[in-house]
Amino acid sequence: MTISWTGLAVSLVLVVVAAGISLAWRLGLERSIVWAALRALVQLLIVGGVLALLLVPGVSLLWSWLWVAAMLAYAAYTAKQRAPSIPGLLPVAGAAFLAAGAVCLLVLFGLGVFPLTSRTLVPMAGLIVGNAMTSTVLAGRRLQEEFADKRAEIEARLALGQPGRDAARPYLRGVLRSALSPQIETTKATGLVFLPGAMTGLILAGVPPLQAVLVQAVVMFLVLAAAATTTSVVALGLVRRLFTPDDRLLTLSRERV
Amino acid sequence: MTAGFVLRGVTVRHGGRAVLDGVDAEIPGQGVTALWGPSGAGKSTLLRLLDRLDVPDDGSITYDGTPLDELDPHRLRRRVGMVFQRATPFAGTVAGNLAVAAPDADRDTMGEALQRVSLDPELLDRDADTLSGGELQRMCLARTLITSPETLLLDEPTSALDATPAREFERTVLRLVDDGDLTVVWVGHDDGQVRRVADRVLELRDGGLTESREWDLARRRTS
């Protein structure tokens, strides 16, 4: 199944519907809605164009790796922009994406789940980094909230002579749990409540449903592993920055979200 | 005499305002020294410096003759224990709370720690959240004492308690001081309490600290 340019243009009616609702409720979001939709469309067209170039036979895989590296850097920058009050998020997010990428790509390609080609590498890396970015911002904010809420308890532990990392550990567990739960809930509801994106796309593109389901299952496991890896790297990386070298807890302002 | 604190020119600024302004003081390593002053005078700020939970912007503090920044912070905090204004129970049982401070302590040791602060050892298996305010604060005291500190810093430890548990807490601490080598630095703003518990009073006013001899201290009369 293919979609024509006319079909795409007609689907913009849906964006007009969203903007119309904003207008009716005087939300003042019409411009944002239209801008976001058009921006996404242009970004997707560019990505599609570049992917098409990468898929031309004979083009080196190195270009795909470069793309992955650029994606990773941009995602770390975006995570930093979304949670500006978290100290030192940029390098921690970068390290988390690298770790998540390494774990997931090694399993996918190292164990032969997918063949390593531009067609598989770029979309898979995109999925990993995209989900890792969401997890990073979530884990960073939860960490900040938890350490502001539990400041008295953490200082009481420090006052008992515990090193900062020991004093922080019980609270880190809570942060990791609550940062991972949404992903686990989404995974549980998959197939019952909604049909996830990759599967929907494949089915619309004419792939047999069973094949689409298998790909989607792999994607889901990938997202779960990416979220878990990212969250733990972010939590461990950030917690070190919340204590001074002589184990005093730094003052954290709650982020206004 | 056990170790004591010497402060020289200690200054702490919060947002440009000097909360402590060039404080010079000596806190001897024995008995109960009360830090008295009106609310916002910087008493708690000063106490936190002594446990190195904060560091001064200027000036120096020594403990037992050694500058605090030359001491290992974890060892210092075990030699100098601190009980905070609000009880800070950790999730779990009373025994679990004591185990955070002394992971190797057996149940007998934990039971004795509770008895030292006039708590029933039967409470060891109780969830800390189910204790009353007075019991909780004494559990926090036991949790600090189980690390065998030389000096105990108390930051208005009874301000959240009713009169009866507050008096029980005072008696418990004074008994510990009189029984052993424990030195106490007691931050308070309740004049009556200061008169009951203190051997000497340092008054904190306008960022400075001076010893005041104008207090009619019960312990001075009886000693």
Short mmCIF file of C-alpha atoms in Angstrom, two decimals:
data_model
loop_
_atom_site.label_atom_id
_atom_site.label_comp_id
_atom_site.label_asym_id
_atom_site.label_seq_id
_atom_site.Cartn_x
_atom_site.Cartn_y
_atom_site.Cartn_z
CA MET A 1 0.00 0.00 0.00
CA THR A 2 1.27 3.44 -0.82
CA ILE A 3 0.06 6.91 0.03
CA SER A 4 -0.13 9.68 -2.57
CA TRP A 5 0.88 13.31 -2.09
CA THR A 6 -2.78 14.16 -2.45
CA GLY A 7 -3.57 11.74 0.37
CA LEU A 8 -0.97 13.43 2.54
CA ALA A 9 -2.39 16.87 1.74
CA VAL A 10 -5.91 15.70 2.59
CA SER A 11 -4.69 14.29 5.93
CA LEU A 12 -3.70 17.82 6.86
CA VAL A 13 -7.45 18.30 7.46
CA LEU A 14 -6.80 16.48 10.76
CA VAL A 15 -4.35 19.19 11.75
CA VAL A 16 -6.97 21.78 10.86
CA VAL A 17 -9.42 19.94 13.14
CA ALA A 18 -6.92 20.16 16.03
CA ALA A 19 -6.29 23.86 15.34
CA GLY A 20 -10.06 24.46 15.08
CA ILE A 21 -10.61 22.94 18.52
CA SER A 22 -7.91 25.21 19.94
CA LEU A 23 -9.61 28.18 18.30
CA ALA A 24 -13.07 27.23 19.59
CA TRP A 25 -11.76 26.91 23.16
CA ARG A 26 -9.56 30.00 22.80
CA LEU A 27 -6.54 27.97 23.84
CA GLY A 28 -4.24 30.10 21.73
CA LEU A 29 -2.46 26.94 20.54
CA GLU A 30 -3.47 27.08 16.84
CA ARG A 31 -0.13 28.47 15.69
CA SER A 32 1.79 25.95 17.77
CA ILE A 33 -0.28 23.06 16.43
CA VAL A 34 0.16 24.07 12.81
CA TRP A 35 3.85 24.87 13.30
CA ALA A 36 4.51 21.54 15.08
CA ALA A 37 2.68 19.55 12.41
CA LEU A 38 4.44 21.28 9.52
CA ARG A 39 7.82 21.08 11.24
CA ALA A 40 7.36 17.36 11.87
CA LEU A 41 6.34 16.84 8.25
CA VAL A 42 9.41 18.67 6.93
CA GLN A 43 11.71 16.83 9.36
CA LEU A 44 10.22 13.49 8.32
CA LEU A 45 10.61 14.33 4.63
CA ILE A 46 14.26 15.26 5.18
CA VAL A 47 14.88 12.07 7.18
CA GLY A 48 13.12 10.00 4.50
CA GLY A 49 15.22 11.68 1.82
CA VAL A 50 18.50 11.06 3.61
CA LEU A 51 17.48 7.48 4.43
CA ALA A 52 16.74 6.94 0.75
CA LEU A 53 20.26 8.19 -0.04
CA LEU A 54 21.78 5.86 2.55
CA LEU A 55 19.88 2.90 1.13
CA VAL A 56 21.31 3.38 -2.36
CA PRO A 57 23.37 0.23 -3.02
CA GLY A 58 27.10 0.77 -2.49
CA VAL A 59 26.75 3.63 0.04
CA SER A 60 29.05 2.97 3.02
CA LEU A 61 27.51 1.98 6.36
CA LEU A 62 29.82 4.58 7.90
CA TRP A 63 27.33 7.30 6.89
CA SER A 64 24.64 5.57 8.89
CA TRP A 65 26.89 5.42 11.94
CA LEU A 66 27.60 9.14 11.53
CA TRP A 67 23.89 9.78 11.49
CA VAL A 68 23.49 7.73 14.67
CA ALA A 69 26.25 9.79 16.35
CA ALA A 70 24.56 13.06 15.31
CA MET A 71 21.22 11.79 16.60
CA LEU A 72 22.78 10.92 19.90
CA ALA A 73 24.42 14.33 20.34
CA TYR A 74 21.21 16.15 19.41
CA ALA A 75 19.17 14.01 21.81
CA ALA A 76 21.54 14.80 24.70
CA TYR A 77 21.23 18.50 23.87
CA THR A 78 17.41 18.24 23.73
CA ALA A 79 17.29 16.41 27.09
CA LYS A 80 19.34 19.23 28.59
CA GLN A 81 16.97 21.82 27.09
CA ARG A 82 13.92 20.05 28.49
CA ALA A 83 15.29 19.83 32.04
CA PRO A 84 17.56 22.88 32.38
CA SER A 85 17.62 22.92 36.18
CA ILE A 86 19.25 19.51 36.54
CA PRO A 87 22.99 20.05 36.99
CA GLY A 88 25.33 18.36 34.52
CA LEU A 89 22.61 16.58 32.55
CA LEU A 90 24.31 16.94 29.15
CA PRO A 91 27.30 14.61 29.70
CA VAL A 92 25.23 12.20 31.79
CA ALA A 93 22.55 11.99 29.11
CA GLY A 94 25.23 11.45 26.45
CA ALA A 95 26.74 8.61 28.47
CA ALA A 96 23.29 7.09 29.08
CA PHE A 97 22.42 7.13 25.36
CA LEU A 98 25.78 5.57 24.50
CA ALA A 99 25.21 2.83 27.08
CA ALA A 100 21.63 2.17 25.94
CA GLY A 101 22.73 2.19 22.29
CA ALA A 102 25.62 -0.17 22.96
CA VAL A 103 23.50 -2.68 24.90
CA CYS A 104 20.57 -2.69 22.47
CA LEU A 105 22.54 -2.62 19.21
CA LEU A 106 24.89 -5.34 20.43
CA VAL A 107 21.96 -7.63 21.18
CA LEU A 108 20.07 -6.78 17.95
CA PHE A 109 22.97 -7.02 15.56
CA GLY A 110 25.52 -9.01 17.54
CA LEU A 111 23.06 -11.85 18.12
CA GLY A 112 21.68 -11.59 14.59
CA VAL A 113 18.08 -10.50 15.34
CA PHE A 114 18.39 -8.12 12.41
CA PRO A 115 21.09 -7.92 9.74
CA LEU A 116 23.31 -4.86 10.21
CA THR A 117 22.37 -2.58 7.31
CA SER A 118 21.50 1.09 6.95
CA ARG A 119 17.84 0.06 6.68
CA THR A 120 17.92 -1.50 10.15
CA LEU A 121 20.62 0.53 11.95
CA VAL A 122 19.22 4.04 11.57
CA PRO A 123 15.59 3.33 12.54
CA MET A 124 16.57 1.08 15.44
CA ALA A 125 19.09 3.61 16.78
CA GLY A 126 16.41 6.30 16.40
CA LEU A 127 13.97 4.25 18.46
CA ILE A 128 16.57 3.63 21.15
CA VAL A 129 17.73 7.23 21.41
CA GLY A 130 14.19 8.65 21.21
CA ASN A 131 12.94 6.50 24.06
CA ALA A 132 16.14 6.95 26.03
CA MET A 133 15.66 10.72 25.80
CA THR A 134 12.18 10.52 27.34
CA SER A 135 13.49 8.23 30.08
CA THR A 136 16.39 10.58 30.80
CA VAL A 137 14.20 13.61 31.35
CA LEU A 138 11.77 11.57 33.46
CA ALA A 139 14.53 10.02 35.61
CA GLY A 140 16.29 13.37 36.05
CA ARG A 141 13.12 15.11 37.20
CA ARG A 142 12.13 12.27 39.52
CA LEU A 143 15.61 12.26 41.03
CA GLN A 144 15.43 15.98 41.64
CA GLU A 145 11.97 15.73 43.23
CA GLU A 146 12.88 12.75 45.40
CA PHE A 147 16.08 14.35 46.69
CA ALA A 148 14.26 17.60 47.47
CA ASP A 149 11.46 15.69 49.28
CA LYS A 150 13.77 13.36 51.19
CA ARG A 151 16.50 15.89 51.92
CA ALA A 152 16.08 15.60 55.70
CA GLU A 153 16.34 11.81 55.62
CA ILE A 154 19.37 11.83 53.35
CA GLU A 155 21.13 14.35 55.59
CA ALA A 156 20.23 12.25 58.63
CA ARG A 157 21.99 9.33 56.94
CA LEU A 158 25.02 11.50 56.16
CA ALA A 159 25.04 12.64 59.79
CA LEU A 160 25.28 8.97 60.81
CA GLY A 161 28.55 8.79 58.87
CA GLN A 162 27.23 7.15 55.69
CA PRO A 163 29.01 8.03 52.46
CA GLY A 164 26.83 9.95 49.99
CA ARG A 165 26.35 7.01 47.63
CA ASP A 166 25.10 4.79 50.49
CA ALA A 167 22.87 7.56 51.82
CA ALA A 168 21.36 8.02 48.35
CA ARG A 169 20.83 4.35 47.48
CA PRO A 170 17.39 3.74 49.09
CA TYR A 171 16.01 6.83 47.35
CA LEU A 172 17.61 5.96 44.00
CA ARG A 173 15.69 2.70 44.03
CA GLY A 174 12.44 4.66 44.32
CA VAL A 175 13.49 6.95 41.47
CA LEU A 176 14.35 4.03 39.20
CA ARG A 177 11.08 2.28 39.98
CA SER A 178 8.92 5.29 39.25
CA ALA A 179 10.89 6.25 36.15
CA LEU A 180 10.53 2.74 34.70
CA SER A 181 6.91 2.07 35.66
CA PRO A 182 5.29 4.04 32.81
CA GLN A 183 7.29 2.02 30.30
CA ILE A 184 6.29 -1.24 31.97
CA GLU A 185 2.62 -0.19 32.02
CA THR A 186 2.77 0.73 28.33
CA THR A 187 4.37 -2.61 27.52
CA LYS A 188 1.66 -4.46 29.45
CA ALA A 189 -1.15 -2.66 27.65
CA THR A 190 0.33 -3.20 24.20
CA GLY A 191 -2.04 -5.02 21.86
CA LEU A 192 -4.96 -4.76 24.27
CA VAL A 193 -5.41 -1.02 24.47
CA PHE A 194 -3.54 0.21 21.44
CA LEU A 195 -1.61 -1.04 18.47
CA PRO A 196 1.87 0.38 18.64
CA GLY A 197 3.42 2.55 15.97
CA ALA A 198 5.87 0.18 14.34
CA MET A 199 3.27 -2.54 13.94
CA THR A 200 0.61 -0.15 12.65
CA GLY A 201 3.09 1.22 10.12
CA LEU A 202 4.11 -2.22 8.92
CA ILE A 203 0.53 -3.43 8.58
CA LEU A 204 -0.43 -0.30 6.63
CA ALA A 205 2.61 -0.87 4.44
CA GLY A 206 1.26 -4.33 3.57
CA VAL A 207 3.50 -6.57 5.68
CA PRO A 208 1.76 -9.76 6.93
CA PRO A 209 0.37 -9.15 10.46
CA LEU A 210 2.41 -11.95 12.09
CA GLN A 211 5.63 -10.50 10.72
CA ALA A 212 4.56 -7.05 11.91
CA VAL A 213 3.87 -8.46 15.37
CA LEU A 214 7.31 -10.07 15.58
CA VAL A 215 9.04 -6.82 14.62
CA GLN A 216 6.90 -4.94 17.11
CA ALA A 217 7.78 -7.38 19.91
CA VAL A 218 11.48 -6.85 19.24
CA VAL A 219 10.94 -3.08 19.21
CA MET A 220 9.11 -3.25 22.54
CA PHE A 221 11.86 -5.26 24.20
CA LEU A 222 14.35 -2.83 22.74
CA VAL A 223 12.49 0.14 24.21
CA LEU A 224 12.25 -1.56 27.60
CA ALA A 225 15.98 -2.31 27.68
CA ALA A 226 16.81 1.19 26.47
CA ALA A 227 14.65 2.74 29.21
CA ALA A 228 16.14 0.55 31.94
CA THR A 229 19.73 1.16 30.86
CA THR A 230 19.25 4.88 30.41
CA THR A 231 17.42 5.36 33.68
CA SER A 232 20.08 3.62 35.73
CA VAL A 233 22.98 5.41 34.03
CA VAL A 234 21.23 8.78 34.47
CA ALA A 235 20.41 8.11 38.12
CA LEU A 236 23.91 6.93 38.97
CA GLY A 237 25.54 9.70 36.93
CA LEU A 238 23.44 12.49 38.40
CA VAL A 239 23.54 11.35 42.00
CA ARG A 240 27.30 11.85 42.10
CA ARG A 241 26.73 15.48 41.15
CA LEU A 242 24.29 16.03 44.00
CA PHE A 243 27.01 15.56 46.63
CA THR A 244 30.20 17.54 47.13
CA PRO A 245 33.50 15.61 47.32
CA ASP A 246 33.24 15.77 51.14
CA ASP A 247 29.72 14.32 50.98
CA ARG A 248 27.54 17.31 51.66
CA LEU A 249 24.17 17.27 49.91
CA LEU A 250 23.85 20.20 47.53
CA THR A 251 20.70 22.31 47.62
CA LEU A 252 18.34 21.45 44.81
CA SER A 253 15.60 23.66 43.57
CA ARG A 254 12.46 21.91 42.47
CA GLU A 255 11.97 22.25 38.77
CA ARG A 256 8.87 24.10 37.75
CA VAL A 257 7.35 21.90 35.10
CA MET B 1 38.57 16.85 78.89
CA THR B 2 37.23 15.43 75.62
CA ALA B 3 37.40 17.19 72.27
CA GLY B 4 35.80 20.56 71.70
CA PHE B 5 35.13 23.04 68.92
CA VAL B 6 36.96 26.32 68.31
CA LEU B 7 35.44 28.76 65.79
CA ARG B 8 37.42 31.68 64.40
CA GLY B 9 35.87 34.34 62.16
CA VAL B 10 33.16 31.97 60.93
CA THR B 11 30.96 33.64 58.35
CA VAL B 12 28.04 32.15 56.41
CA ARG B 13 26.17 34.13 53.79
CA HIS B 14 22.83 33.16 52.33
CA GLY B 15 21.96 35.11 49.22
CA GLY B 16 24.33 37.95 50.10
CA ARG B 17 23.07 38.28 53.71
CA ALA B 18 25.49 37.24 56.46
CA VAL B 19 23.64 34.72 58.65
CA LEU B 20 26.80 34.27 60.74
CA ASP B 21 29.21 37.18 60.67
CA GLY B 22 32.75 36.53 61.89
CA VAL B 23 31.76 34.28 64.80
CA ASP B 24 34.52 33.51 67.33
CA ALA B 25 33.64 30.92 69.94
CA GLU B 26 34.88 28.01 71.96
CA ILE B 27 32.61 25.09 72.73
CA PRO B 28 34.37 22.98 75.37
CA GLY B 29 34.36 19.21 75.10
CA GLN B 30 32.30 18.52 78.20
CA GLY B 31 28.86 19.06 79.64
CA VAL B 32 25.95 20.71 77.88
CA THR B 33 26.53 23.91 75.95
CA ALA B 34 23.33 25.62 74.88
CA LEU B 35 23.30 27.80 71.77
CA TRP B 36 20.52 30.22 72.51
CA GLY B 37 19.11 32.90 70.29
CA PRO B 38 15.96 34.20 68.67
CA SER B 39 14.47 32.49 65.64
CA GLY B 40 16.55 33.13 62.51
CA ALA B 41 19.69 34.03 64.49
CA GLY B 42 21.71 31.31 62.73
CA LYS B 43 21.73 28.64 65.46
CA SER B 44 20.88 25.73 63.19
CA THR B 45 23.25 27.04 60.53
CA LEU B 46 26.06 27.01 63.07
CA LEU B 47 25.20 23.50 64.26
CA ARG B 48 25.25 22.17 60.69
CA LEU B 49 28.76 23.58 60.28
CA LEU B 50 29.93 21.56 63.27
CA ASP B 51 28.82 18.33 61.56
CA ARG B 52 30.16 19.55 58.22
CA LEU B 53 26.77 19.29 56.57
CA ASP B 54 27.61 22.83 55.45
CA VAL B 55 30.91 24.69 55.26
CA PRO B 56 31.51 28.35 56.19
CA ASP B 57 32.16 30.96 53.50
CA ASP B 58 34.94 32.38 55.65
CA GLY B 59 36.77 31.47 58.84
CA SER B 60 37.83 28.17 60.35
CA ILE B 61 36.49 25.55 62.74
CA THR B 62 38.65 23.04 64.59
CA TYR B 63 37.54 19.96 66.47
CA ASP B 64 39.93 18.51 69.02
CA GLY B 65 42.58 20.85 67.58
CA THR B 66 42.24 19.68 63.98
CA PRO B 67 40.58 21.82 61.28
CA LEU B 68 37.32 20.20 60.18
CA ASP B 69 38.36 20.23 56.53
CA GLU B 70 41.36 18.06 57.38
CA LEU B 71 39.20 15.40 59.02
CA ASP B 72 37.55 12.60 57.07
CA PRO B 73 33.90 13.75 56.96
CA HIS B 74 32.48 10.27 57.59
CA ARG B 75 34.68 9.70 60.63
CA LEU B 76 33.93 13.20 61.92
CA ARG B 77 30.18 12.56 61.62
CA ARG B 78 30.52 9.36 63.64
CA ARG B 79 32.49 11.17 66.34
CA VAL B 80 30.02 14.05 66.27
CA GLY B 81 26.42 12.82 66.08
CA MET B 82 23.44 14.99 65.23
CA VAL B 83 19.73 14.82 66.02
CA PHE B 84 17.56 17.11 63.94
CA GLN B 85 14.64 19.33 64.82
CA ARG B 86 12.12 17.05 63.17
CA ALA B 87 12.43 13.31 63.70
CA THR B 88 13.76 11.69 60.55
CA PRO B 89 12.71 8.03 60.65
CA PHE B 90 13.79 5.88 57.72
CA ALA B 91 11.19 3.57 56.16
CA GLY B 92 11.06 0.23 57.97
CA THR B 93 11.30 -1.07 61.51
CA VAL B 94 13.04 0.47 64.50
CA ALA B 95 15.70 -2.26 64.21
CA GLY B 96 16.13 -1.34 60.54
CA ASN B 97 16.66 2.29 61.54
CA LEU B 98 19.34 1.34 64.06
CA ALA B 99 20.98 -0.97 61.51
CA VAL B 100 21.51 2.00 59.16
CA ALA B 101 23.77 3.51 61.84
CA ALA B 102 25.31 0.23 63.02
CA PRO B 103 24.98 -2.50 60.38
CA ASP B 104 26.87 -5.03 62.51
CA ALA B 105 24.94 -4.47 65.74
CA ASP B 106 23.10 -7.56 67.08
CA ARG B 107 19.64 -7.40 68.66
CA ASP B 108 21.05 -7.20 72.19
CA THR B 109 23.10 -4.15 71.31
CA MET B 110 20.08 -2.58 69.62
CA GLY B 111 17.90 -3.34 72.64
CA GLU B 112 20.46 -1.70 74.94
CA ALA B 113 20.56 1.34 72.65
CA LEU B 114 16.78 1.69 73.05
CA GLN B 115 17.01 1.24 76.83
CA ARG B 116 19.61 4.01 77.04
CA VAL B 117 16.99 6.42 75.72
CA SER B 118 14.21 4.94 77.90
CA LEU B 119 12.52 3.04 75.07
CA ASP B 120 11.27 -0.54 75.45
CA PRO B 121 13.45 -3.03 73.48
CA GLU B 122 10.16 -4.67 72.45
CA LEU B 123 9.80 -1.78 70.01
CA LEU B 124 12.61 -3.14 67.82
CA ASP B 125 10.21 -4.92 65.47
CA ARG B 126 7.70 -2.08 65.30
CA ASP B 127 7.37 -0.07 62.13
CA ALA B 128 9.03 3.28 62.88
CA ASP B 129 6.03 5.12 61.40
CA THR B 130 3.77 3.77 64.16
CA LEU B 131 5.75 5.39 67.02
CA SER B 132 4.55 8.54 68.78
CA GLY B 133 6.39 11.84 68.23
CA GLY B 134 8.33 11.54 71.48
CA GLU B 135 9.22 7.88 70.82
CA LEU B 136 10.35 8.73 67.30
CA GLN B 137 12.69 11.47 68.46
CA ARG B 138 14.16 9.16 71.10
CA MET B 139 14.59 6.46 68.45
CA CYS B 140 16.53 9.01 66.38
CA LEU B 141 18.63 9.73 69.48
CA ALA B 142 19.27 5.98 69.97
CA ARG B 143 20.17 5.69 66.28
CA THR B 144 22.77 8.41 66.70
CA LEU B 145 24.09 7.11 70.02
CA ILE B 146 24.60 3.58 68.67
CA THR B 147 27.51 4.99 66.65
CA SER B 148 29.14 5.94 70.01
CA PRO B 149 29.72 9.64 69.31
CA GLU B 150 31.86 11.78 71.62
CA THR B 151 29.73 14.83 70.97
CA LEU B 152 26.02 15.09 70.32
CA LEU B 153 24.55 18.03 68.39
CA LEU B 154 20.85 18.59 69.13
CA ASP B 155 18.97 20.99 66.88
CA GLU B 156 15.89 22.04 68.88
CA PRO B 157 15.09 18.33 69.30
CA THR B 158 11.92 18.85 71.35
CA SER B 159 10.33 21.68 69.40
CA ALA B 160 7.82 19.31 67.78
CA LEU B 161 6.98 17.52 71.08
CA ASP B 162 4.42 18.18 73.80
CA ALA B 163 5.61 19.22 77.25
CA THR B 164 5.73 15.74 78.83
CA PRO B 165 7.71 13.91 76.11
CA ALA B 166 9.93 17.01 75.81
CA ARG B 167 10.82 16.81 79.53
CA GLU B 168 11.44 13.06 79.21
CA PHE B 169 13.80 13.75 76.31
CA GLU B 170 15.68 16.35 78.39
CA ARG B 171 16.07 13.94 81.31
CA THR B 172 17.28 11.16 78.98
CA VAL B 173 19.97 13.38 77.48
CA LEU B 174 21.12 14.74 80.85
CA ARG B 175 21.38 11.21 82.25
CA LEU B 176 23.58 10.22 79.27
CA VAL B 177 25.81 13.25 79.84
CA ASP B 178 26.12 12.55 83.56
CA ASP B 179 26.70 8.80 83.03
CA GLY B 180 29.47 9.04 80.49
CA ASP B 181 31.80 11.15 78.44
CA LEU B 182 29.13 12.56 76.15
CA THR B 183 29.36 16.26 75.31
CA VAL B 184 26.19 17.97 74.11
CA VAL B 185 25.66 21.10 72.05
CA TRP B 186 21.97 21.92 72.44
CA VAL B 187 20.38 24.48 70.14
CA GLY B 188 17.25 25.98 71.64
CA HIS B 189 15.16 29.10 71.93
CA ASP B 190 13.02 28.00 74.90
CA ASP B 191 14.45 29.88 77.91
CA GLY B 192 13.01 27.41 80.44
CA GLN B 193 14.57 24.46 78.69
CA VAL B 194 17.95 26.17 78.40
CA ARG B 195 17.90 26.88 82.15
CA ARG B 196 17.10 23.21 82.86
CA VAL B 197 19.64 21.52 80.58
CA ALA B 198 22.63 23.81 80.05
CA ASP B 199 25.95 24.03 81.87
CA ARG B 200 26.78 27.16 79.90
CA VAL B 201 24.97 29.33 77.38
CA LEU B 202 26.34 30.90 74.22
CA GLU B 203 24.01 33.59 72.95
CA LEU B 204 23.74 34.09 69.24
CA ARG B 205 22.60 37.57 68.29
CA ASP B 206 22.99 39.48 65.04
CA GLY B 207 25.38 36.88 63.65
CA GLY B 208 27.79 36.99 66.64
CA LEU B 209 28.20 34.52 69.51
CA THR B 210 29.02 35.43 73.11
CA GLU B 211 29.00 33.52 76.38
CA SER B 212 26.36 34.87 78.73
CA ARG B 213 26.70 34.45 82.49
CA GLU B 214 23.34 36.03 83.24
CA TRP B 215 21.46 32.74 83.07
CA ASP B 216 20.30 31.07 86.28
CA LEU B 217 21.25 27.53 85.28
CA ALA B 218 19.82 24.66 87.32
CA ARG B 219 22.81 22.41 86.64
CA ARG B 220 25.26 25.08 87.78
CA ARG B 221 23.37 25.43 91.06
CA THR B 222 23.44 21.69 91.74
CA SER B 223 27.07 21.03 90.68
#
